[in-house]
Amino acid sequence: MTTIDQEKPARAADDAEGTESSESAESSEEIRTKAADDLFDKDDLPSPPGATGRLLRSLLHAGRGRVALGVVLLLLQQVAVQAGPLLVAYAIDRGVPAFREENYGPLIAVAVGYLICSAAAGGLQYAFLMVSARLNQDVLLDLRGRIFRHAQALSVDFHERYTSGRLISRSTTDVESLRELLSEGLQELIGVVLSFVSISAMLLWLDLGLGGVAVASFVPLYLLIRMYRRRVGVVFGARSTAVAAVIVKFAETLNGIRPVRAFRREKANDEAFAALNRRHELTNGDSLLEMARYVVCSRLVANTAVAGIVLWGAYRVASDTLALGVLAAAVLYLRRLYDPIDRLGMFLNSYQSAAASLEKVAGLLAQTPTVPEPASPQALPANDSEHPGRKVEFDGVRFAYRTGGEVLPRFDLSLAAGETVAVVGSTGAGKSTLAKLLARFYDPTEGRVLLDGTDLRSLAVPELRRGVVMVTQEAFLFSGTVAENIAIGRPEATREDIERAAKAIGAHDFITSLPDGYDTDVRKRGGRISAGQRQLVAFARALLADPAVLILDEATSSLDIPGERAVQHAMHTVLKGRTAVVIAHRLSTVEVADRVLVMERGRVVEDGTPAELIGGEGRFADLHRAWRDSLV
Ligand SMILES: Nc1ncnc2c1ncn2[C@@H]1O[C@H](COP(=O)(O)OP(=O)(O)OP(=O)(O)O)[C@@H](O)[C@H]1O
Ligand SMILES: [Mg+2]
């Protein structure tokens, strides 16, 4: 433990210097790299140059009136605060001699003036805090809203890379560090800069020589601050990544609590989490260490300067070239001059921490959806409600996921309006990929997917939503009631519409047997209802949406045989007139289809009516025979 902590500074310093060190402590080094698990660092999104500054400016833009008011209030407050020592000097050099001659006026004036200044400083501080608090709240609300809206707008492939834990950390810890900067840091900075300027001016005005020494001490202080800033920047970047890693691990583990239990992963998770926590602690330690060094060095510089000035000033008072009151005021001012330097360190801390966070947020906000909304959206021609189906075409489509090889090598396919097509094929053949392209979760790398002759890429979002609906195996339910979950398909639907959809799909009976019927809260992730029941709800949701093209990707995989039968029965009504793509491993589902496609490695290898394919000699015939045999 001690070895780790003692070795840390060497590493931190090396990081800051940008050199590699071989003598760093093994143990802490191991923790850093192992815990990082190359998961987080390397694909943190790069933010384009200047993006962080632009983001901060745009956040402050709406509150620029408040920013200006805040600066004015701080300026006035500085005037009130800095008047103090001047009044003391006046009291010593004028008030006391006058007092000896029984003239009390000057001293009373000083006392009253001091009181007024103190009161004004307090009042102005209060006003400033009120203004800045409002400003902070607005900025943070704005930023959090932006992160949420942007993350939601980004495409599926983004979310596959960027875990929800990282998004949570962006909108919590990173927003929080900006809050710290705005609420404490900025005030510090403005206060420190203003008092530096005003005190230096005051000292130079009081006595050019003494003031000159004080101003000269700024040079080493400046160098010190610059060095500190650079070092602490590195440390805070690492710290913010470490915090995110902790949150990601936390979210991931608890999201997957069932497999964690099933595979008794608790101990392994505990260890991994402890390592991440330790890494966070180490980076925290780094930042404290940098801070401590900075404070020690800056005090050394400050105290040396004060000692020099006092000695020289005392010598000059003794030789009658300096008034005692002026020296007293100068010393008071000097204390005030150097006191804020510690606080400047605090500011730099919160600044660097916020900068690291803002950079990450800016990187996130700079992401553009890979499936963008069309610039000039097109509408589809209206079709009658009896035949809602639309024609689907894959025209020279090639597709590869961002990570991995080509899944669809070259794909041409045409589905007639109202046709029900079953897609079968082995695991990993590309069936779901086909479905996701049709639902426009992704855009093809090459070629086009057309709905009634219109490229999905140029289709207006509401058109696409009404046009294509996909029901998957996962059947995700949002928190809320069963009825609300079904109504997601068509928010304006009445209770009758909802019940009709549920009845059509065979979900009505199970829903009415729930404690509150349609008003039963499904709670977190539908934990209360079974997987098959969830699929039925998702089915009803899709039916209510009344899409032109309905895609069912293993949508009945969790149902029992009677349940699936019931759904199949319902399918005749549900799919009637629609274009439907039914992906299924269970061949019983295929019976509703007008046409069957067999896919292998991203290609359609067989295409025909079920009867044709069953009668033939191909793969589907084999599959079908095997399935038949298994039933007997
Ligand atoms: N999000 C993804 N990122 C990268 N590769 C993916 C992604 N999703 C699927 N793949 C790859 O694409 C290929 C086709 O996957 P797809 O999900 O389309 O198969 P499938 O036919 O639906 O299989 P299954 O019957 O198991 O559902 C697989 O090799 C898979 O590894
Ligand atoms: Mg699949």
Coordinates of C-alpha atoms in Angstrom, one line a residue, residues 228 232 235-236 239 281-295 349:
Y228 CA 0.8 22.4 -12.1
V232 CA -3.0 18.0 -13.1
V235 CA -4.2 13.3 -13.8
F236 CA -7.8 14.5 -14.2
R239 CA -9.4 10.2 -13.1
E281 CA -8.5 5.8 -5.8
L282 CA -5.0 5.9 -7.3
T283 CA -5.9 8.6 -9.8
N284 CA -7.5 10.5 -6.9
G285 CA -4.4 10.1 -4.9
D286 CA -2.4 11.5 -7.9
S287 CA -4.5 14.6 -8.0
L288 CA -4.2 15.2 -4.2
L289 CA -0.5 14.8 -4.4
E290 CA -0.1 17.3 -7.2
M291 CA -2.2 19.7 -5.2
A292 CA -0.1 19.2 -2.1
R293 CA 3.1 19.9 -4.0
Y294 CA 1.7 22.9 -5.6
V295 CA 0.5 24.4 -2.3
N349 CA -8.3 21.5 -10.0

